[in-house]
Tab-separated table of C-alpha atoms and ligand atoms in Angstrom:
chain	number	residue	atom	x	y	z
A	1	MET	CA	-9.949	26.008	-16.321
A	2	LYS	CA	-10.798	27.683	-19.884
A	3	GLN	CA	-13.731	31.248	-20.087
A	4	ILE	CA	-15.093	33.053	-23.034
A	5	PHE	CA	-14.397	35.852	-22.621
A	6	ILE	CA	-16.187	38.991	-24.114
A	7	ILE	CA	-12.969	41.665	-24.768
A	8	GLY	CA	-15.297	44.185	-26.527
A	9	HIS	CA	-18.473	44.876	-28.323
A	10	GLY	CA	-19.313	43.400	-31.660
A	11	GLY	CA	-19.295	40.846	-33.466
A	12	PRO	CA	-18.638	36.552	-32.591
A	13	ASP	CA	-15.180	37.691	-32.961
A	14	LYS	CA	-14.985	39.536	-29.630
A	15	LEU	CA	-15.777	36.001	-28.461
A	16	GLN	CA	-12.159	34.539	-26.961
A	17	ILE	CA	-11.021	31.862	-24.919
A	18	ARG	CA	-8.725	32.353	-21.981
A	19	GLU	CA	-7.020	30.014	-19.018
A	20	SER	CA	-6.053	30.624	-15.897
A	21	SER	CA	-5.701	28.680	-12.738
A	22	ASP	CA	-8.607	26.569	-10.883
A	23	PRO	CA	-10.605	29.180	-8.024
A	24	THR	CA	-11.518	28.088	-5.128
A	25	PRO	CA	-14.508	27.806	-3.667
A	26	SER	CA	-14.872	30.112	-0.210
A	27	GLY	CA	-17.728	30.747	2.172
A	28	ASP	CA	-20.993	29.365	0.508
A	29	GLN	CA	-19.849	28.804	-2.516
A	30	VAL	CA	-19.844	25.791	-4.643
A	31	ARG	CA	-17.495	24.239	-7.820
A	32	ILE	CA	-19.107	23.109	-10.282
A	33	HIS	CA	-17.114	21.355	-13.011
A	34	VAL	CA	-19.177	22.726	-16.041
A	35	LYS	CA	-20.863	20.165	-18.768
A	36	ALA	CA	-23.083	21.972	-19.934
A	37	SER	CA	-23.710	26.025	-20.243
A	38	GLY	CA	-27.309	27.686	-21.198
A	39	ILE	CA	-26.633	30.657	-24.446
A	40	ASN	CA	-29.549	33.066	-24.271
A	41	PHE	CA	-29.973	35.951	-26.088
A	42	ALA	CA	-29.721	38.493	-23.450
A	43	ASP	CA	-25.248	37.176	-23.966
A	44	ILE	CA	-25.638	37.776	-27.673
A	45	LEU	CA	-27.013	41.708	-26.676
A	46	ALA	CA	-24.211	41.406	-23.925
A	47	ARG	CA	-21.130	40.817	-27.065
A	48	GLN	CA	-22.995	44.076	-29.108
A	49	GLY	CA	-23.076	46.430	-26.231
A	50	LEU	CA	-26.432	46.538	-25.828
A	51	TYR	CA	-27.846	44.645	-22.141
A	52	PRO	CA	-27.419	47.458	-19.247
A	53	ASP	CA	-27.028	44.586	-16.877
A	54	ALA	CA	-24.451	42.749	-18.330
A	55	PRO	CA	-20.423	43.035	-16.365
A	56	ARG	CA	-17.632	45.260	-17.376
A	57	ILE	CA	-15.723	43.933	-20.594
A	58	PRO	CA	-14.075	42.068	-20.326
A	59	CYS	CA	-16.266	39.449	-18.690
A	60	VAL	CA	-17.687	36.459	-18.746
A	61	VAL	CA	-20.991	35.631	-19.769
A	62	GLY	CA	-24.080	32.946	-18.740
A	63	TYR	CA	-26.780	32.980	-16.471
A	64	GLU	CA	-26.938	28.870	-16.333
A	65	VAL	CA	-24.371	25.471	-16.124
A	66	SER	CA	-25.064	21.772	-15.177
A	67	GLY	CA	-22.512	19.938	-13.873
A	68	THR	CA	-20.375	17.809	-10.884
A	69	VAL	CA	-19.804	19.495	-7.878
A	70	ASP	CA	-16.166	19.149	-6.748
A	71	ALA	CA	-15.208	21.016	-3.619
A	72	VAL	CA	-17.597	23.340	-1.163
A	73	GLY	CA	-16.683	26.422	0.658
A	74	PRO	CA	-16.583	26.181	4.463
A	75	ARG	CA	-19.837	27.256	4.931
A	76	ALA	CA	-21.712	25.380	2.114
A	77	GLU	CA	-23.305	21.696	2.826
A	78	GLN	CA	-20.140	19.215	2.087
A	79	SER	CA	-22.511	16.630	1.398
A	80	TRP	CA	-23.213	18.278	-2.456
A	81	VAL	CA	-20.005	16.845	-3.121
A	82	GLY	CA	-19.747	14.573	-5.950
A	83	ARG	CA	-22.969	15.578	-7.084
A	84	GLU	CA	-24.771	16.364	-10.386
A	85	VAL	CA	-26.238	19.926	-10.058
A	86	PHE	CA	-27.698	22.755	-12.254
A	87	ALA	CA	-27.254	25.544	-11.239
A	88	LEU	CA	-28.503	29.697	-11.637
A	89	THR	CA	-24.537	31.594	-12.441
A	90	ARG	CA	-24.337	35.712	-12.026
A	91	PHE	CA	-22.804	35.513	-15.287
A	92	GLY	CA	-19.667	33.460	-15.524
A	93	GLY	CA	-21.688	30.152	-16.839
A	94	TYR	CA	-19.120	30.457	-20.017
A	95	SER	CA	-16.755	28.295	-18.642
A	96	ASP	CA	-15.845	24.884	-17.189
A	97	ILE	CA	-15.375	25.559	-13.670
A	98	VAL	CA	-17.798	27.773	-11.880
A	99	LEU	CA	-18.084	29.355	-8.619
A	100	VAL	CA	-22.224	29.841	-7.463
A	101	PRO	CA	-23.332	30.410	-4.445
A	102	GLU	CA	-24.925	27.680	-3.000
A	103	LYS	CA	-28.763	28.698	-2.544
A	104	GLN	CA	-28.571	29.172	-6.444
A	105	VAL	CA	-27.711	25.452	-6.518
A	106	ILE	CA	-30.132	22.603	-7.603
A	107	ALA	CA	-29.929	18.843	-7.827
A	108	LYS	CA	-30.305	17.196	-11.630
A	109	PRO	CA	-32.539	14.936	-12.136
A	110	ASP	CA	-31.147	11.927	-13.003
A	111	SER	CA	-33.807	11.703	-16.083
A	112	LEU	CA	-32.034	15.309	-17.896
A	113	SER	CA	-29.265	15.294	-19.665
A	114	HIS	CA	-26.207	18.127	-17.846
A	115	GLU	CA	-27.524	19.942	-21.478
A	116	GLN	CA	-30.742	19.607	-21.205
A	117	ALA	CA	-30.434	20.254	-17.503
A	118	ALA	CA	-28.357	23.292	-18.521
A	119	ALA	CA	-31.643	24.265	-21.110
A	120	ILE	CA	-33.906	24.879	-17.670
A	121	PRO	CA	-33.140	27.553	-15.617
A	122	ILE	CA	-33.606	30.785	-17.649
A	123	ASN	CA	-36.197	30.248	-19.785
A	124	TYR	CA	-38.681	27.790	-17.726
A	125	LEU	CA	-38.456	30.840	-15.012
A	126	THR	CA	-39.343	33.241	-17.289
A	127	ALA	CA	-41.881	31.272	-18.786
A	128	TRP	CA	-43.167	30.574	-15.489
A	129	GLN	CA	-43.583	33.736	-14.697
A	130	LEU	CA	-44.838	34.941	-17.585
A	131	LEU	CA	-47.453	32.747	-18.125
A	132	VAL	CA	-48.545	32.005	-14.358
A	133	VAL	CA	-47.303	33.947	-12.341
A	134	MET	CA	-47.667	37.415	-13.411
A	135	GLY	CA	-49.656	36.647	-16.299
A	136	SER	CA	-52.565	34.041	-14.465
A	137	LEU	CA	-52.951	31.941	-17.526
A	138	LYS	CA	-56.279	29.974	-17.829
A	139	PRO	CA	-57.369	26.917	-20.263
A	140	GLU	CA	-59.876	28.616	-21.641
A	141	GLU	CA	-57.888	31.830	-22.108
A	142	THR	CA	-55.458	32.219	-25.712
A	143	LEU	CA	-52.259	33.135	-25.520
A	144	LEU	CA	-49.844	34.655	-27.844
A	145	ILE	CA	-46.108	34.579	-28.173
A	146	HIS	CA	-43.984	35.593	-30.266
A	147	ASN	CA	-39.944	34.169	-30.643
A	148	ALA	CA	-42.325	31.110	-29.710
A	149	GLY	CA	-39.362	29.059	-31.650
A	150	GLY	CA	-36.662	30.500	-29.225
A	151	GLY	CA	-35.779	29.535	-25.844
A	152	VAL	CA	-38.554	31.111	-23.812
A	153	GLY	CA	-40.852	30.859	-26.011
A	154	VAL	CA	-40.593	26.293	-26.453
A	155	ALA	CA	-40.955	26.560	-22.591
A	156	ALA	CA	-44.061	28.843	-22.769
A	157	ILE	CA	-45.786	26.389	-25.702
A	158	ASP	CA	-45.203	23.488	-22.815
A	159	ILE	CA	-46.500	25.210	-19.917
A	160	ALA	CA	-49.407	26.680	-21.884
A	161	ARG	CA	-50.437	23.021	-22.762
A	162	HIS	CA	-50.095	21.786	-19.801
A	163	ILE	CA	-52.848	24.939	-18.407
A	164	GLY	CA	-54.809	23.555	-21.497
A	165	ALA	CA	-54.940	27.127	-22.894
A	166	THR	CA	-54.883	28.441	-26.689
A	167	VAL	CA	-52.085	28.997	-28.056
A	168	TYR	CA	-50.379	31.465	-30.945
A	169	GLY	CA	-46.873	31.502	-31.772
A	170	THR	CA	-45.034	33.776	-33.852
A	171	ALA	CA	-41.596	32.561	-35.679
A	172	SER	CA	-39.698	32.017	-39.117
A	173	SER	CA	-41.894	29.473	-40.645
A	174	GLY	CA	-38.980	26.985	-41.487
A	175	LYS	CA	-39.895	26.401	-37.497
A	176	HIS	CA	-43.482	26.077	-37.731
A	177	PRO	CA	-43.963	22.206	-38.108
A	178	PHE	CA	-41.672	21.928	-34.975
A	179	LEU	CA	-43.422	24.416	-32.916
A	180	MET	CA	-47.309	23.025	-34.132
A	181	GLN	CA	-45.631	19.291	-33.173
A	182	ARG	CA	-44.290	20.300	-30.271
A	183	GLY	CA	-48.157	22.055	-29.647
A	184	LEU	CA	-48.869	24.980	-31.059
A	185	ASP	CA	-52.398	25.487	-32.076
A	186	HIS	CA	-51.817	28.996	-34.875
A	187	ALA	CA	-48.173	29.509	-35.952
A	188	ILE	CA	-48.094	33.372	-37.324
A	189	ASP	CA	-45.436	33.652	-40.063
A	190	TYR	CA	-44.509	37.267	-38.626
A	191	ARG	CA	-41.451	37.641	-41.309
A	192	ALA	CA	-43.646	37.477	-44.262
A	193	LYS	CA	-47.127	39.312	-43.065
A	194	ASP	CA	-48.050	41.593	-40.054
A	195	TRP	CA	-48.716	39.646	-37.028
A	196	ALA	CA	-51.087	41.597	-35.804
A	197	VAL	CA	-53.799	40.968	-39.286
A	198	GLU	CA	-53.011	37.211	-39.181
A	199	LEU	CA	-53.934	37.026	-34.956
A	200	ASP	CA	-56.923	38.878	-35.470
A	201	ARG	CA	-57.840	36.753	-38.841
A	202	LEU	CA	-57.414	34.051	-36.961
A	203	THR	CA	-58.725	35.179	-33.609
A	204	ASP	CA	-62.218	36.393	-35.505
A	205	GLY	CA	-61.414	39.904	-34.257
A	206	ARG	CA	-61.343	39.251	-30.510
A	207	GLY	CA	-58.100	39.299	-29.524
A	208	VAL	CA	-56.532	36.678	-27.316
A	209	SER	CA	-56.157	37.610	-23.315
A	210	LEU	CA	-52.609	37.306	-22.892
A	211	ILE	CA	-48.995	38.451	-24.757
A	212	VAL	CA	-45.888	37.643	-23.735
A	213	ASP	CA	-43.551	40.182	-25.943
A	214	PRO	CA	-39.665	39.835	-25.842
A	215	LEU	CA	-39.358	42.134	-29.283
A	216	GLY	CA	-40.107	45.723	-27.773
A	217	GLY	CA	-40.921	49.255	-29.274
A	218	ASN	CA	-43.758	49.312	-31.887
A	219	HIS	CA	-44.492	45.544	-31.316
A	220	TRP	CA	-45.431	46.364	-27.484
A	221	ARG	CA	-48.076	48.866	-29.036
A	222	LYS	CA	-49.712	46.671	-31.106
A	223	SER	CA	-49.621	43.693	-28.269
A	224	TYR	CA	-51.069	45.939	-25.980
A	225	GLN	CA	-53.755	46.312	-29.101
A	226	ALA	CA	-54.003	43.194	-29.817
A	227	LEU	CA	-55.647	42.041	-26.077
A	228	ARG	CA	-59.071	40.937	-25.714
A	229	SER	CA	-60.176	42.505	-22.766
A	230	ALA	CA	-59.529	41.112	-19.859
A	231	GLY	CA	-56.049	40.855	-21.637
A	232	ARG	CA	-52.601	40.714	-20.320
A	233	LEU	CA	-49.680	42.269	-21.964
A	234	GLY	CA	-46.241	40.951	-20.673
A	235	MET	CA	-43.270	43.056	-21.974
A	236	PHE	CA	-39.903	41.059	-21.654
A	237	GLY	CA	-37.229	41.677	-24.016
A	238	VAL	CA	-35.952	43.899	-26.836
A	239	SER	CA	-34.879	41.592	-30.128
A	240	VAL	CA	-35.671	44.352	-32.030
A	241	ALA	CA	-32.790	46.266	-30.802
A	242	THR	CA	-30.107	43.954	-33.170
A	243	THR	CA	-32.132	44.574	-36.355
A	244	SER	CA	-31.516	48.508	-36.097
A	245	LYS	CA	-29.479	49.725	-38.337
A	246	LEU	CA	-28.016	52.113	-36.774
A	247	SER	CA	-24.590	51.944	-34.101
A	248	GLY	CA	-24.123	50.987	-30.463
A	249	PRO	CA	-26.212	52.351	-27.961
A	250	LEU	CA	-28.474	53.960	-30.473
A	251	ARG	CA	-29.893	50.977	-31.866
A	252	LEU	CA	-32.058	50.984	-28.677
A	253	LEU	CA	-33.347	54.353	-29.601
A	254	PRO	CA	-36.542	52.795	-32.093
A	255	VAL	CA	-37.007	50.896	-29.152
A	256	ALA	CA	-37.542	53.744	-26.416
A	257	PHE	CA	-39.288	55.836	-29.026
A	258	GLY	CA	-41.207	52.889	-30.152
A	259	ALA	CA	-42.879	52.169	-27.137
A	260	PRO	CA	-45.806	52.540	-25.642
A	261	LEU	CA	-46.608	54.879	-22.709
A	262	PHE	CA	-49.852	53.535	-21.057
A	263	HIS	CA	-52.064	56.039	-19.078
A	264	PRO	CA	-53.643	54.264	-15.948
A	265	LEU	CA	-57.350	55.832	-16.744
A	266	GLN	CA	-56.817	54.213	-20.957
A	267	LEU	CA	-55.484	50.746	-18.506
A	268	MET	CA	-58.447	51.294	-16.730
A	269	ASN	CA	-61.059	51.919	-19.160
A	270	ALA	CA	-59.862	48.675	-21.734
A	271	ASN	CA	-59.652	46.476	-19.063
A	272	LYS	CA	-56.340	45.203	-19.919
A	273	SER	CA	-52.978	45.348	-18.201
A	274	VAL	CA	-49.328	46.113	-18.173
A	275	PHE	CA	-46.526	43.912	-16.924
A	276	GLY	CA	-42.889	43.528	-17.378
A	277	VAL	CA	-40.510	40.892	-16.340
A	278	ASN	CA	-36.529	40.986	-16.035
A	279	LEU	CA	-35.339	37.374	-14.666
A	280	GLY	CA	-32.418	39.151	-13.993
A	281	HIS	CA	-33.273	41.337	-11.983
A	282	MET	CA	-34.783	38.790	-9.099
A	283	TRP	CA	-31.313	37.702	-7.673
A	284	HIS	CA	-32.475	39.088	-4.029
A	285	GLU	CA	-35.461	36.917	-4.343
A	286	THR	CA	-33.854	33.378	-5.138
A	287	GLU	CA	-36.464	31.441	-2.515
A	288	MET	CA	-39.467	32.689	-4.737
A	289	LEU	CA	-37.156	31.302	-7.575
A	290	ALA	CA	-36.429	27.806	-5.909
A	291	GLY	CA	-40.440	27.740	-5.569
A	292	TRP	CA	-41.113	27.728	-8.943
A	293	ILE	CA	-38.014	25.395	-9.807
A	294	GLN	CA	-39.689	23.125	-7.560
A	295	ILE	CA	-42.737	22.987	-10.025
A	296	LEU	CA	-41.099	22.658	-12.952
A	297	LEU	CA	-39.000	20.115	-11.292
A	298	LYS	CA	-42.330	17.577	-10.993
A	299	GLY	CA	-43.396	19.114	-14.577
A	300	VAL	CA	-40.103	16.785	-16.000
A	301	GLU	CA	-41.094	14.293	-13.316
A	302	ASP	CA	-44.992	14.511	-15.454
A	303	GLY	CA	-43.719	14.675	-18.387
A	304	TRP	CA	-44.796	18.225	-19.234
A	305	VAL	CA	-41.319	19.842	-19.197
A	306	ARG	CA	-39.499	19.100	-21.825
A	307	PRO	CA	-36.104	21.267	-22.310
A	308	HIS	CA	-35.545	20.865	-25.849
A	309	VAL	CA	-31.800	21.317	-26.906
A	310	ASP	CA	-31.693	22.396	-30.622
A	311	LYS	CA	-27.953	22.128	-30.927
A	312	THR	CA	-24.433	21.742	-29.265
A	313	PHE	CA	-21.325	23.528	-29.839
A	314	PRO	CA	-18.191	23.047	-27.820
A	315	LEU	CA	-17.083	26.020	-25.868
A	316	ALA	CA	-14.837	26.861	-28.506
A	317	GLN	CA	-16.938	27.436	-30.627
A	318	VAL	CA	-18.734	29.926	-28.851
A	319	GLY	CA	-18.535	32.664	-31.611
A	320	GLU	CA	-20.178	30.189	-34.635
A	321	ALA	CA	-23.342	29.041	-31.237
A	322	HIS	CA	-23.465	33.066	-31.465
A	323	THR	CA	-24.288	33.405	-35.386
A	324	TYR	CA	-26.239	30.450	-35.276
A	325	ILE	CA	-28.551	32.232	-32.691
A	326	GLU	CA	-28.510	35.296	-34.747
A	327	ASP	CA	-29.338	33.575	-37.640
A	328	ARG	CA	-32.561	32.693	-36.389
A	329	LYS	CA	-32.060	29.132	-36.980
A	330	ASN	CA	-32.688	27.663	-33.813
A	331	ILE	CA	-35.459	26.189	-32.075
A	332	GLY	CA	-35.778	25.344	-28.634
A	333	LYS	CA	-32.099	26.587	-26.745
A	334	VAL	CA	-28.411	26.193	-27.987
A	335	VAL	CA	-25.424	25.255	-24.905
A	336	LEU	CA	-22.435	24.549	-25.165
A	337	THR	CA	-20.590	22.068	-23.822
A	338	ALA	CA	-17.316	21.957	-21.805
B	401	NAP	N1	-36.734	39.468	-19.590
B	401	NAP	C1	-35.805	38.117	-19.319
B	401	NAP	O1	-36.042	37.832	-18.112
B	401	NAP	C2	-35.839	37.081	-20.300
B	401	NAP	C3	-34.885	35.930	-20.381
B	401	NAP	C4	-35.020	35.084	-21.120
B	401	NAP	C5	-34.838	35.835	-22.301
B	401	NAP	N2	-35.746	37.433	-22.538
B	401	NAP	C6	-35.567	37.676	-23.944
B	401	NAP	O2	-36.120	36.803	-24.286
B	401	NAP	C7	-36.215	36.691	-26.014
B	401	NAP	C8	-35.935	35.436	-26.544
B	401	NAP	O3	-34.698	34.922	-25.841
B	401	NAP	P1	-34.555	33.327	-25.953
B	401	NAP	O4	-33.082	32.964	-25.135
B	401	NAP	O5	-35.433	32.573	-25.603
B	401	NAP	O6	-33.833	33.630	-27.255
B	401	NAP	P2	-33.030	32.166	-28.688
B	401	NAP	O7	-33.366	31.383	-27.684
B	401	NAP	O8	-31.910	32.724	-28.242
B	401	NAP	O9	-33.812	32.760	-29.185
B	401	NAP	C9	-33.491	33.647	-30.370
B	401	NAP	C10	-35.196	34.018	-31.417
B	401	NAP	O10	-35.366	34.716	-31.531
B	401	NAP	C11	-36.398	35.409	-32.522
B	401	NAP	N3	-35.729	36.410	-33.084
B	401	NAP	C12	-36.572	37.613	-33.158
B	401	NAP	N4	-36.535	38.889	-33.153
B	401	NAP	C13	-34.038	38.468	-33.585
B	401	NAP	C14	-33.379	39.140	-33.941
B	401	NAP	N5	-33.255	40.682	-34.124
B	401	NAP	N6	-31.830	38.516	-34.276
B	401	NAP	C15	-32.506	37.188	-33.973
B	401	NAP	N7	-33.498	36.277	-33.382
B	401	NAP	C16	-34.436	37.144	-33.160
B	401	NAP	C17	-35.339	34.057	-33.655
B	401	NAP	O11	-36.005	33.203	-34.061
B	401	NAP	P3	-36.956	33.654	-34.811
B	401	NAP	O12	-36.917	34.113	-36.116
B	401	NAP	O13	-37.834	32.354	-35.927
B	401	NAP	O14	-38.873	34.163	-34.285
B	401	NAP	C18	-34.431	33.074	-32.782
B	401	NAP	O15	-33.565	32.092	-33.373
B	401	NAP	C19	-35.156	37.375	-25.911
B	401	NAP	O16	-35.655	38.808	-26.641
B	401	NAP	C20	-34.619	38.233	-24.631
B	401	NAP	O17	-33.624	38.764	-24.109
B	401	NAP	C21	-35.888	38.226	-21.448
């Protein structure tokens, strides 16, 4: 099999393709011949040495794949063999063959390509947890999605449109026409303007009901301030760390020092709530995730879950794929193909 290893912390040159013999599934494992692997921003943070949850290097990252099952372990259901599936992988997804516990495998709907299926698990589960499970978004409410043009951002737009809420989003200006056509009500160019001032203007000073913020650091403070009464802030990433001029893990310092501290009395008196989401810490809750996936698959059937694959790269061109995302060119998902 072919796998992409992170061989050191740094630029895309730290990604290396290696070949080894095909693994044999054991226990409840299912072996998938991978057609498509989703890339997530966490993979880039892992390569840069900024992702505490990443395995020790050298390692193979990758949280999601789609492909065909060709073998199963003795405790897995034999009927998986030959079926087209997609799966959550606790790393190892940057590969043309993966072994996955059966409970993390889902039958792929015929209506989705493998590339589209690989774009579902992380983006849509994260967005679902943020908007619905913890964010309790209602049709009459307003939502601000930061990084609205990224994979999670586009998934969040789909879910917010389905709920019927009014959606604001921050993204690079070149992405605005696509995002508006996709369902965003108001696009904010946060790279050219202070997004908080712009949001204040657009909402006549009221603020919004829910903000989902993967930027981190001081943005969390600004997002909290931009909530209206009964508002909720969902924090789920630290994208700003990658822009710091510091080196190595020191780049997390602006995130740590810029982050707000929330006092219970302050929350109480402001009528606001804050919560965090890290899907990578939900592996003990696979039944809960499976329930959310079933709702999202119904969304595929009903047409409101529409995974958008912006670009695909062959596995061997993974460095170019990372550069494409780091250059902020992607709208929605970038996928590796095997
Ligand atoms: N906690 C969780 O469970 C969880 C799960 C998934 C993702 N996340 C987090 O959510 C964020 C988005 O992830 P994703 O996979 O949806 O992203 P993605 O598809 O890789 O998109 C990244 C986009 O983010 C924007 N961005 C903002 N700051 C950036 C920076 N410093 N460098 C490069 N791009 C930057 C860029 O678009 P614009 O410049 O146009 O905005 C870029 O195109 C990341 O912080 C990620 O770690 C968290």
